[in-house]
Amino acid sequence: MPDQERVPLVAPATHSYNDDDDDGDGDKGACCSMCTRRRLLLGWFVMCVALVAATVVAVQQGRHASAVEERTAFYACGVVDEALDPVHVPQELYPEVKARVEDVLPQWFNGTEALLFLQGGDVQLHFFADTERTFWQESNFRYLSGGYERPGGAWLLCSAALNDTVPWHPPPSQLRQHSLTCHLFVDKPTLADAIWNGKALTLEQLRAMYTIDHIHWKDDFATVVSPVLAALNVSEVDTMPASPQLADALPAPLDTLTRNRTRLRDVLGEARGVKTPTELRLMRAAAAVGSAAHNYILRSARKSEAEYQVEAAFVAVNTACGLQQQSYLPIVASGPRAGTLHYNTNMQPLEADWLLVDAGATVHGYGTDITRTWALSGHFSSLQRQAYEVVLGAQLAGIAAYRAGNTWVNATREAEHALLRGLLETQLVVNATFDALAETNITRVFMPHSLGHHIGLDVHDYVPGGLGRCRPSEDPLEPIECPGTLEVGMVVTCEPGLYFIPQLLQESYATPSLAPFLNKAAIDAFISAGVGGVRIEDVVVITQDAPDVISSGIPKTIKQIQHHVLS
């Protein structure tokens, strides 16, 4: 809230308090002098009482406003169901993920048996130091293990077969075309582990926490795996591509098999593209906390002085809900820096009454990706309003096109056409009709990224042929045409933007096919006003019916933002 105007409770004396002054005797003068002193003393007493009362009221109002903001900020922690439990992974997660992977295996293995091996991540040190970086589990390992989040470089081995003689598999009556069984192997804790990290969980405790089929010590790997290899009809093992953050060597006896490094990422990417009911619950929980954090900073950011203070407020809401990691490094970009797509230095003073915040919460690795841009004061200038309305129109058009069966190409075209209409209305582009400009790449000058991307365990989930994974080249002016189709259960972002990036503009001014249509005077006016860029981003679940925007609890229209910021 803005500071209340302080009206003087007692005006400075500009005249005598003795309204009956005359040329009377000295006694009367002395009496009147005494009356004046009494009146002054009484006035000062009234002023002091009034000041104390005003202070009490102000403190109470401040406490009330602070309490309201805190309730607003932390509300999501109590209203989301047990999916928000930051400690325990939902028991339903692994069975659902397992069934989803079984659904996609036939198209990749064509009825043949398969052996899948993944390595979990371990803590990484700060270069040559002995201090640890924040741990983040490898997403495919976390997915197929049903949410195993612990460091230690665990191993995961899954077999997919129709052969009921394989000891890991259920009886034939329960088999699908591919029946998947997974075993998790973890390090047996040592005395040093207990000293430095506390008492480790036993296998029984791990089995109670995670519903994966089996959990063993790594020491037993060869004993468990050898009879399975003897029974399976496989000559190769599927693994993820090599990564410098993961151990690459295969443990015996897997090291006798040929290694396929290319297929497994696509198999799991295909499965991860469509979320299970429990995955959606986790993402809705993350969206609820992320929305609460965005709502909090929408109102509180105008009291801040620097970008890092706004970032701290966003992170604080997440931490208060037990979420100690973000989906990605928050982007808090003020003024001209809002035109830098992945700006995350977040160390500059707030300026130009303009702020873009791109940040998301994560629950058990399932994240969100939400962006809002607004006038810090709550009052949009004419240029701010114009830029914002252009992007809002494009986003609403894009979300409306996010329907099952529609293609990425069509959804992108709808948003880009809305963006182009806005560019024409604001006269940022000129000298041609809409139809003529629609045949060019003119919108790429102002939005050099895709309309959105898949999201889940990675903020940019990998899905073969999916949105955000089909850029033809590194040229920002090249069109992006994704061949994929939207399916029920997919979770994607919709994040059109309008940016004034000096380097890209200079290149565009020098491009003969673009330069005649760019209105440099209008562009320069936005740059001079400090409107570096605008992005509006929400997380959308594809359903059988209308798209479900799970981050819709954050103000988005200018009227909504003004009401929220100024209330």
mmCIF file with all atom_site columns, C-alpha atoms in Angstrom, residues 330-510:
data_model
loop_
_atom_site.group_PDB
_atom_site.id
_atom_site.type_symbol
_atom_site.label_atom_id
_atom_site.label_alt_id
_atom_site.label_comp_id
_atom_site.label_asym_id
_atom_site.label_entity_id
_atom_site.label_seq_id
_atom_site.pdbx_PDB_ins_code
_atom_site.Cartn_x
_atom_site.Cartn_y
_atom_site.Cartn_z
_atom_site.occupancy
_atom_site.B_iso_or_equiv
_atom_site.pdbx_formal_charge
_atom_site.auth_seq_id
_atom_site.auth_comp_id
_atom_site.auth_asym_id
_atom_site.auth_atom_id
_atom_site.pdbx_PDB_model_num
ATOM 1   C CA . PRO A 1 330 ? 14.053 -17.186 -12.049 1.00 0.00 ? 330 PRO A CA 1
ATOM 2   C CA . ILE A 1 331 ? 14.135 -14.382 -14.601 1.00 0.00 ? 331 ILE A CA 1
ATOM 3   C CA . VAL A 1 332 ? 13.492 -10.990 -13.005 1.00 0.00 ? 332 VAL A CA 1
ATOM 4   C CA . ALA A 1 333 ? 14.104 -8.419  -15.719 1.00 0.00 ? 333 ALA A CA 1
ATOM 5   C CA . SER A 1 334 ? 13.411 -4.732  -15.235 1.00 0.00 ? 334 SER A CA 1
ATOM 6   C CA . GLY A 1 335 ? 12.999 -2.115  -17.948 1.00 0.00 ? 335 GLY A CA 1
ATOM 7   C CA . PRO A 1 336 ? 15.143 -2.725  -21.059 1.00 0.00 ? 336 PRO A CA 1
ATOM 8   C CA . ARG A 1 337 ? 16.385 -6.071  -19.679 1.00 0.00 ? 337 ARG A CA 1
ATOM 9   C CA . ALA A 1 338 ? 12.907 -7.515  -20.250 1.00 0.00 ? 338 ALA A CA 1
ATOM 10  C CA . GLY A 1 339 ? 14.013 -7.949  -23.850 1.00 0.00 ? 339 GLY A CA 1
ATOM 11  C CA . THR A 1 340 ? 16.681 -10.516 -22.895 1.00 0.00 ? 340 THR A CA 1
ATOM 12  C CA . LEU A 1 341 ? 14.979 -13.892 -23.230 1.00 0.00 ? 341 LEU A CA 1
ATOM 13  C CA . HIS A 1 342 ? 16.946 -15.791 -20.579 1.00 0.00 ? 342 HIS A CA 1
ATOM 14  C CA . TYR A 1 343 ? 18.146 -12.925 -18.429 1.00 0.00 ? 343 TYR A CA 1
ATOM 15  C CA . ASN A 1 344 ? 18.740 -14.307 -14.935 1.00 0.00 ? 344 ASN A CA 1
ATOM 16  C CA . THR A 1 345 ? 21.439 -12.111 -13.443 1.00 0.00 ? 345 THR A CA 1
ATOM 17  C CA . ASN A 1 346 ? 18.686 -10.327 -11.497 1.00 0.00 ? 346 ASN A CA 1
ATOM 18  C CA . MET A 1 347 ? 21.067 -7.815  -9.898  1.00 0.00 ? 347 MET A CA 1
ATOM 19  C CA . GLN A 1 348 ? 20.041 -4.456  -11.343 1.00 0.00 ? 348 GLN A CA 1
ATOM 20  C CA . PRO A 1 349 ? 17.862 -1.717  -9.799  1.00 0.00 ? 349 PRO A CA 1
ATOM 21  C CA . LEU A 1 350 ? 14.210 -1.695  -10.776 1.00 0.00 ? 350 LEU A CA 1
ATOM 22  C CA . GLU A 1 351 ? 13.687 0.924   -13.463 1.00 0.00 ? 351 GLU A CA 1
ATOM 23  C CA . ALA A 1 352 ? 11.289 2.293   -16.055 1.00 0.00 ? 352 ALA A CA 1
ATOM 24  C CA . ASP A 1 353 ? 8.271  1.131   -14.019 1.00 0.00 ? 353 ASP A CA 1
ATOM 25  C CA . TRP A 1 354 ? 8.418  -2.136  -15.970 1.00 0.00 ? 354 TRP A CA 1
ATOM 26  C CA . LEU A 1 355 ? 9.101  -5.676  -14.799 1.00 0.00 ? 355 LEU A CA 1
ATOM 27  C CA . LEU A 1 356 ? 9.071  -9.128  -16.381 1.00 0.00 ? 356 LEU A CA 1
ATOM 28  C CA . VAL A 1 357 ? 9.168  -12.123 -14.036 1.00 0.00 ? 357 VAL A CA 1
ATOM 29  C CA . ASP A 1 358 ? 9.506  -15.627 -15.465 1.00 0.00 ? 358 ASP A CA 1
ATOM 30  C CA . ALA A 1 359 ? 9.610  -18.172 -12.632 1.00 0.00 ? 359 ALA A CA 1
ATOM 31  C CA . GLY A 1 360 ? 8.046  -21.480 -11.656 1.00 0.00 ? 360 GLY A CA 1
ATOM 32  C CA . ALA A 1 361 ? 7.674  -23.818 -8.698  1.00 0.00 ? 361 ALA A CA 1
ATOM 33  C CA . THR A 1 362 ? 8.369  -27.548 -8.768  1.00 0.00 ? 362 THR A CA 1
ATOM 34  C CA . VAL A 1 363 ? 6.873  -30.437 -6.764  1.00 0.00 ? 363 VAL A CA 1
ATOM 35  C CA . HIS A 1 364 ? 8.883  -33.687 -6.815  1.00 0.00 ? 364 HIS A CA 1
ATOM 36  C CA . GLY A 1 365 ? 10.530 -32.464 -10.003 1.00 0.00 ? 365 GLY A CA 1
ATOM 37  C CA . TYR A 1 366 ? 7.271  -31.642 -11.810 1.00 0.00 ? 366 TYR A CA 1
ATOM 38  C CA . GLY A 1 367 ? 7.501  -27.984 -12.644 1.00 0.00 ? 367 GLY A CA 1
ATOM 39  C CA . THR A 1 368 ? 5.666  -24.985 -13.964 1.00 0.00 ? 368 THR A CA 1
ATOM 40  C CA . ASP A 1 369 ? 6.783  -22.118 -16.177 1.00 0.00 ? 369 ASP A CA 1
ATOM 41  C CA . ILE A 1 370 ? 4.876  -18.872 -15.643 1.00 0.00 ? 370 ILE A CA 1
ATOM 42  C CA . THR A 1 371 ? 5.609  -15.337 -16.817 1.00 0.00 ? 371 THR A CA 1
ATOM 43  C CA . ARG A 1 372 ? 3.961  -12.015 -16.074 1.00 0.00 ? 372 ARG A CA 1
ATOM 44  C CA . THR A 1 373 ? 4.976  -8.534  -17.209 1.00 0.00 ? 373 THR A CA 1
ATOM 45  C CA . TRP A 1 374 ? 3.542  -5.402  -15.676 1.00 0.00 ? 374 TRP A CA 1
ATOM 46  C CA . ALA A 1 375 ? 3.924  -1.763  -14.699 1.00 0.00 ? 375 ALA A CA 1
ATOM 47  C CA . LEU A 1 376 ? 5.284  -1.832  -11.160 1.00 0.00 ? 376 LEU A CA 1
ATOM 48  C CA . SER A 1 377 ? 3.154  1.121   -10.128 1.00 0.00 ? 377 SER A CA 1
ATOM 49  C CA . GLY A 1 378 ? 0.019  -0.573  -11.419 1.00 0.00 ? 378 GLY A CA 1
ATOM 50  C CA . HIS A 1 379 ? -0.540 2.303   -13.854 1.00 0.00 ? 379 HIS A CA 1
ATOM 51  C CA . PHE A 1 380 ? 0.294  1.371   -17.465 1.00 0.00 ? 380 PHE A CA 1
ATOM 52  C CA . SER A 1 381 ? 1.514  4.159   -19.720 1.00 0.00 ? 381 SER A CA 1
ATOM 53  C CA . SER A 1 382 ? 0.152  4.364   -23.256 1.00 0.00 ? 382 SER A CA 1
ATOM 54  C CA . LEU A 1 383 ? 3.159  2.575   -24.767 1.00 0.00 ? 383 LEU A CA 1
ATOM 55  C CA . GLN A 1 384 ? 3.199  -0.047  -22.021 1.00 0.00 ? 384 GLN A CA 1
ATOM 56  C CA . ARG A 1 385 ? -0.478 -0.684  -22.553 1.00 0.00 ? 385 ARG A CA 1
ATOM 57  C CA . GLN A 1 386 ? -0.055 -1.039  -26.318 1.00 0.00 ? 386 GLN A CA 1
ATOM 58  C CA . ALA A 1 387 ? 2.796  -3.506  -26.058 1.00 0.00 ? 387 ALA A CA 1
ATOM 59  C CA . TYR A 1 388 ? 1.022  -5.533  -23.407 1.00 0.00 ? 388 TYR A CA 1
ATOM 60  C CA . GLU A 1 389 ? -2.263 -5.774  -25.299 1.00 0.00 ? 389 GLU A CA 1
ATOM 61  C CA . VAL A 1 390 ? -0.460 -7.019  -28.417 1.00 0.00 ? 390 VAL A CA 1
ATOM 62  C CA . VAL A 1 391 ? 1.022  -9.945  -26.497 1.00 0.00 ? 391 VAL A CA 1
ATOM 63  C CA . LEU A 1 392 ? -2.148 -10.682 -24.549 1.00 0.00 ? 392 LEU A CA 1
ATOM 64  C CA . GLY A 1 393 ? -4.101 -10.981 -27.790 1.00 0.00 ? 393 GLY A CA 1
ATOM 65  C CA . ALA A 1 394 ? -1.517 -13.380 -29.191 1.00 0.00 ? 394 ALA A CA 1
ATOM 66  C CA . GLN A 1 395 ? -1.556 -15.514 -26.053 1.00 0.00 ? 395 GLN A CA 1
ATOM 67  C CA . LEU A 1 396 ? -5.328 -15.796 -25.926 1.00 0.00 ? 396 LEU A CA 1
ATOM 68  C CA . ALA A 1 397 ? -5.329 -16.838 -29.586 1.00 0.00 ? 397 ALA A CA 1
ATOM 69  C CA . GLY A 1 398 ? -2.632 -19.422 -28.946 1.00 0.00 ? 398 GLY A CA 1
ATOM 70  C CA . ILE A 1 399 ? -4.389 -20.923 -25.929 1.00 0.00 ? 399 ILE A CA 1
ATOM 71  C CA . ALA A 1 400 ? -7.671 -21.128 -27.849 1.00 0.00 ? 400 ALA A CA 1
ATOM 72  C CA . ALA A 1 401 ? -5.843 -23.211 -30.481 1.00 0.00 ? 401 ALA A CA 1
ATOM 73  C CA . TYR A 1 402 ? -4.469 -25.643 -27.888 1.00 0.00 ? 402 TYR A CA 1
ATOM 74  C CA . ARG A 1 403 ? -6.983 -28.391 -28.571 1.00 0.00 ? 403 ARG A CA 1
ATOM 75  C CA . ALA A 1 404 ? -6.527 -32.114 -28.967 1.00 0.00 ? 404 ALA A CA 1
ATOM 76  C CA . GLY A 1 405 ? -5.927 -33.025 -32.601 1.00 0.00 ? 405 GLY A CA 1
ATOM 77  C CA . ASN A 1 406 ? -4.653 -29.615 -33.600 1.00 0.00 ? 406 ASN A CA 1
ATOM 78  C CA . THR A 1 407 ? -1.069 -29.371 -34.804 1.00 0.00 ? 407 THR A CA 1
ATOM 79  C CA . TRP A 1 408 ? 1.711  -27.233 -33.406 1.00 0.00 ? 408 TRP A CA 1
ATOM 80  C CA . VAL A 1 409 ? 1.927  -25.515 -36.772 1.00 0.00 ? 409 VAL A CA 1
ATOM 81  C CA . ASN A 1 410 ? -1.699 -24.406 -36.646 1.00 0.00 ? 410 ASN A CA 1
ATOM 82  C CA . ALA A 1 411 ? -1.527 -23.256 -33.019 1.00 0.00 ? 411 ALA A CA 1
ATOM 83  C CA . THR A 1 412 ? 1.628  -21.262 -33.723 1.00 0.00 ? 412 THR A CA 1
ATOM 84  C CA . ARG A 1 413 ? 0.079  -19.691 -36.810 1.00 0.00 ? 413 ARG A CA 1
ATOM 85  C CA . GLU A 1 414 ? -2.969 -18.527 -34.836 1.00 0.00 ? 414 GLU A CA 1
ATOM 86  C CA . ALA A 1 415 ? -0.794 -16.810 -32.233 1.00 0.00 ? 415 ALA A CA 1
ATOM 87  C CA . GLU A 1 416 ? 1.570  -15.294 -34.797 1.00 0.00 ? 416 GLU A CA 1
ATOM 88  C CA . HIS A 1 417 ? -1.333 -13.893 -36.813 1.00 0.00 ? 417 HIS A CA 1
ATOM 89  C CA . ALA A 1 418 ? -2.753 -12.267 -33.679 1.00 0.00 ? 418 ALA A CA 1
ATOM 90  C CA . LEU A 1 419 ? 0.702  -10.869 -32.946 1.00 0.00 ? 419 LEU A CA 1
ATOM 91  C CA . LEU A 1 420 ? 0.956  -9.513  -36.480 1.00 0.00 ? 420 LEU A CA 1
ATOM 92  C CA . ARG A 1 421 ? -2.416 -7.776  -36.202 1.00 0.00 ? 421 ARG A CA 1
ATOM 93  C CA . GLY A 1 422 ? -1.181 -6.119  -33.027 1.00 0.00 ? 422 GLY A CA 1
ATOM 94  C CA . LEU A 1 423 ? 2.044  -5.013  -34.703 1.00 0.00 ? 423 LEU A CA 1
ATOM 95  C CA . LEU A 1 424 ? -0.003 -3.380  -37.448 1.00 0.00 ? 424 LEU A CA 1
ATOM 96  C CA . GLU A 1 425 ? -2.348 -1.663  -35.000 1.00 0.00 ? 425 GLU A CA 1
ATOM 97  C CA . THR A 1 426 ? 0.574  -0.195  -33.052 1.00 0.00 ? 426 THR A CA 1
ATOM 98  C CA . GLN A 1 427 ? 2.305  0.724   -36.345 1.00 0.00 ? 427 GLN A CA 1
ATOM 99  C CA . LEU A 1 428 ? 5.443  -1.153  -35.395 1.00 0.00 ? 428 LEU A CA 1
ATOM 100 C CA . VAL A 1 429 ? 5.181  -2.658  -38.867 1.00 0.00 ? 429 VAL A CA 1
ATOM 101 C CA . VAL A 1 430 ? 3.901  -0.631  -41.821 1.00 0.00 ? 430 VAL A CA 1
ATOM 102 C CA . ASN A 1 431 ? 3.748  -0.325  -45.599 1.00 0.00 ? 431 ASN A CA 1
ATOM 103 C CA . ALA A 1 432 ? 1.969  -3.612  -46.304 1.00 0.00 ? 432 ALA A CA 1
ATOM 104 C CA . THR A 1 433 ? -1.288 -5.441  -45.734 1.00 0.00 ? 433 THR A CA 1
ATOM 105 C CA . PHE A 1 434 ? -1.807 -8.192  -43.200 1.00 0.00 ? 434 PHE A CA 1
ATOM 106 C CA . ASP A 1 435 ? -1.955 -10.844 -45.924 1.00 0.00 ? 435 ASP A CA 1
ATOM 107 C CA . ALA A 1 436 ? 1.297  -9.667  -47.476 1.00 0.00 ? 436 ALA A CA 1
ATOM 108 C CA . LEU A 1 437 ? 3.128  -9.526  -44.145 1.00 0.00 ? 437 LEU A CA 1
ATOM 109 C CA . ALA A 1 438 ? 1.802  -12.939 -43.118 1.00 0.00 ? 438 ALA A CA 1
ATOM 110 C CA . GLU A 1 439 ? 3.911  -14.409 -45.924 1.00 0.00 ? 439 GLU A CA 1
ATOM 111 C CA . THR A 1 440 ? 7.094  -12.963 -44.386 1.00 0.00 ? 440 THR A CA 1
ATOM 112 C CA . ASN A 1 441 ? 9.002  -13.691 -41.194 1.00 0.00 ? 441 ASN A CA 1
ATOM 113 C CA . ILE A 1 442 ? 8.320  -10.205 -39.800 1.00 0.00 ? 442 ILE A CA 1
ATOM 114 C CA . THR A 1 443 ? 6.909  -11.524 -36.497 1.00 0.00 ? 443 THR A CA 1
ATOM 115 C CA . ARG A 1 444 ? 10.234 -13.279 -35.846 1.00 0.00 ? 444 ARG A CA 1
ATOM 116 C CA . VAL A 1 445 ? 11.865 -9.859  -35.460 1.00 0.00 ? 445 VAL A CA 1
ATOM 117 C CA . PHE A 1 446 ? 9.746  -9.298  -32.372 1.00 0.00 ? 446 PHE A CA 1
ATOM 118 C CA . MET A 1 447 ? 9.327  -12.893 -31.137 1.00 0.00 ? 447 MET A CA 1
ATOM 119 C CA . PRO A 1 448 ? 12.408 -14.986 -31.973 1.00 0.00 ? 448 PRO A CA 1
ATOM 120 C CA . HIS A 1 449 ? 11.299 -18.084 -30.042 1.00 0.00 ? 449 HIS A CA 1
ATOM 121 C CA . SER A 1 450 ? 8.622  -20.739 -30.299 1.00 0.00 ? 450 SER A CA 1
ATOM 122 C CA . LEU A 1 451 ? 5.094  -20.307 -28.994 1.00 0.00 ? 451 LEU A CA 1
ATOM 123 C CA . GLY A 1 452 ? 5.704  -22.764 -26.172 1.00 0.00 ? 452 GLY A CA 1
ATOM 124 C CA . HIS A 1 453 ? 7.097  -26.123 -25.162 1.00 0.00 ? 453 HIS A CA 1
ATOM 125 C CA . HIS A 1 454 ? 6.244  -29.320 -23.353 1.00 0.00 ? 454 HIS A CA 1
ATOM 126 C CA . ILE A 1 455 ? 6.771  -29.184 -19.619 1.00 0.00 ? 455 ILE A CA 1
ATOM 127 C CA . GLY A 1 456 ? 6.933  -31.758 -16.846 1.00 0.00 ? 456 GLY A CA 1
ATOM 128 C CA . LEU A 1 457 ? 10.008 -33.164 -15.104 1.00 0.00 ? 457 LEU A CA 1
ATOM 129 C CA . ASP A 1 458 ? 12.068 -30.812 -17.261 1.00 0.00 ? 458 ASP A CA 1
ATOM 130 C CA . VAL A 1 459 ? 10.970 -27.263 -17.823 1.00 0.00 ? 459 VAL A CA 1
ATOM 131 C CA . HIS A 1 460 ? 11.568 -27.994 -21.516 1.00 0.00 ? 460 HIS A CA 1
ATOM 132 C CA . ASP A 1 461 ? 10.433 -31.609 -21.664 1.00 0.00 ? 461 ASP A CA 1
ATOM 133 C CA . TYR A 1 462 ? 11.853 -33.607 -24.528 1.00 0.00 ? 462 TYR A CA 1
ATOM 134 C CA . VAL A 1 463 ? 9.117  -35.118 -26.711 1.00 0.00 ? 463 VAL A CA 1
ATOM 135 C CA . PRO A 1 464 ? 10.067 -36.425 -30.177 1.00 0.00 ? 464 PRO A CA 1
ATOM 136 C CA . GLY A 1 465 ? 8.634  -33.944 -32.690 1.00 0.00 ? 465 GLY A CA 1
ATOM 137 C CA . GLY A 1 466 ? 7.178  -31.863 -29.885 1.00 0.00 ? 466 GLY A CA 1
ATOM 138 C CA . LEU A 1 467 ? 6.754  -28.135 -29.608 1.00 0.00 ? 467 LEU A CA 1
ATOM 139 C CA . GLY A 1 468 ? 9.988  -26.264 -29.005 1.00 0.00 ? 468 GLY A CA 1
ATOM 140 C CA . ARG A 1 469 ? 12.119 -29.088 -30.432 1.00 0.00 ? 469 ARG A CA 1
ATOM 141 C CA . CYS A 1 470 ? 11.950 -28.333 -34.129 1.00 0.00 ? 470 CYS A CA 1
ATOM 142 C CA . ARG A 1 471 ? 13.976 -25.185 -34.797 1.00 0.00 ? 471 ARG A CA 1
ATOM 143 C CA . PRO A 1 472 ? 15.448 -25.655 -38.294 1.00 0.00 ? 472 PRO A CA 1
ATOM 144 C CA . SER A 1 473 ? 18.586 -23.614 -37.593 1.00 0.00 ? 473 SER A CA 1
ATOM 145 C CA . GLU A 1 474 ? 20.175 -21.142 -35.213 1.00 0.00 ? 474 GLU A CA 1
ATOM 146 C CA . ASP A 1 475 ? 18.920 -18.242 -37.341 1.00 0.00 ? 475 ASP A CA 1
ATOM 147 C CA . PRO A 1 476 ? 16.370 -16.428 -35.114 1.00 0.00 ? 476 PRO A CA 1
ATOM 148 C CA . LEU A 1 477 ? 14.501 -15.187 -38.182 1.00 0.00 ? 477 LEU A CA 1
ATOM 149 C CA . GLU A 1 478 ? 13.850 -18.685 -39.530 1.00 0.00 ? 478 GLU A CA 1
ATOM 150 C CA . PRO A 1 479 ? 10.244 -19.883 -39.065 1.00 0.00 ? 479 PRO A CA 1
ATOM 151 C CA . ILE A 1 480 ? 9.625  -22.729 -36.609 1.00 0.00 ? 480 ILE A CA 1
ATOM 152 C CA . GLU A 1 481 ? 7.288  -25.399 -37.904 1.00 0.00 ? 481 GLU A CA 1
ATOM 153 C CA . CYS A 1 482 ? 6.726  -28.318 -35.536 1.00 0.00 ? 482 CYS A CA 1
ATOM 154 C CA . PRO A 1 483 ? 5.058  -31.382 -37.072 1.00 0.00 ? 483 PRO A CA 1
ATOM 155 C CA . GLY A 1 484 ? 3.672  -32.729 -33.797 1.00 0.00 ? 484 GLY A CA 1
ATOM 156 C CA . THR A 1 485 ? 0.021  -32.970 -32.795 1.00 0.00 ? 485 THR A CA 1
ATOM 157 C CA . LEU A 1 486 ? -1.549 -32.012 -29.480 1.00 0.00 ? 486 LEU A CA 1
ATOM 158 C CA . GLU A 1 487 ? -2.864 -34.970 -27.492 1.00 0.00 ? 487 GLU A CA 1
ATOM 159 C CA . VAL A 1 488 ? -5.081 -35.257 -24.437 1.00 0.00 ? 488 VAL A CA 1
ATOM 160 C CA . GLY A 1 489 ? -2.898 -35.275 -21.329 1.00 0.00 ? 489 GLY A CA 1
ATOM 161 C CA . MET A 1 490 ? -0.081 -33.194 -22.768 1.00 0.00 ? 490 MET A CA 1
ATOM 162 C CA . VAL A 1 491 ? 1.037  -30.204 -20.699 1.00 0.00 ? 491 VAL A CA 1
ATOM 163 C CA . VAL A 1 492 ? 2.465  -27.294 -22.655 1.00 0.00 ? 492 VAL A CA 1
ATOM 164 C CA . THR A 1 493 ? 3.209  -23.621 -22.192 1.00 0.00 ? 493 THR A CA 1
ATOM 165 C CA . CYS A 1 494 ? 1.815  -20.760 -24.229 1.00 0.00 ? 494 CYS A CA 1
ATOM 166 C CA . GLU A 1 495 ? 4.240  -17.842 -24.082 1.00 0.00 ? 495 GLU A CA 1
ATOM 167 C CA . PRO A 1 496 ? 4.190  -15.368 -26.941 1.00 0.00 ? 496 PRO A CA 1
ATOM 168 C CA . GLY A 1 497 ? 6.273  -12.260 -26.523 1.00 0.00 ? 497 GLY A CA 1
ATOM 169 C CA . LEU A 1 498 ? 7.113  -8.886  -27.992 1.00 0.00 ? 498 LEU A CA 1
ATOM 170 C CA . TYR A 1 499 ? 10.764 -7.860  -27.609 1.00 0.00 ? 499 TYR A CA 1
ATOM 171 C CA . PHE A 1 500 ? 12.869 -4.925  -28.676 1.00 0.00 ? 500 PHE A CA 1
ATOM 172 C CA . ILE A 1 501 ? 16.296 -6.557  -28.948 1.00 0.00 ? 501 ILE A CA 1
ATOM 173 C CA . PRO A 1 502 ? 18.789 -4.012  -30.333 1.00 0.00 ? 502 PRO A CA 1
ATOM 174 C CA . GLN A 1 503 ? 21.092 -6.522  -32.042 1.00 0.00 ? 503 GLN A CA 1
ATOM 175 C CA . LEU A 1 504 ? 18.230 -8.365  -33.727 1.00 0.00 ? 504 LEU A CA 1
ATOM 176 C CA . LEU A 1 505 ? 16.632 -5.100  -34.802 1.00 0.00 ? 505 LEU A CA 1
ATOM 177 C CA . GLN A 1 506 ? 19.878 -3.880  -36.364 1.00 0.00 ? 506 GLN A CA 1
ATOM 178 C CA . GLU A 1 507 ? 20.179 -7.102  -38.332 1.00 0.00 ? 507 GLU A CA 1
ATOM 179 C CA . SER A 1 508 ? 16.554 -6.793  -39.436 1.00 0.00 ? 508 SER A CA 1
ATOM 180 C CA . TYR A 1 509 ? 17.024 -3.182  -40.564 1.00 0.00 ? 509 TYR A CA 1
ATOM 181 C CA . ALA A 1 510 ? 19.796 -4.495  -42.810 1.00 0.00 ? 510 ALA A CA 1
#
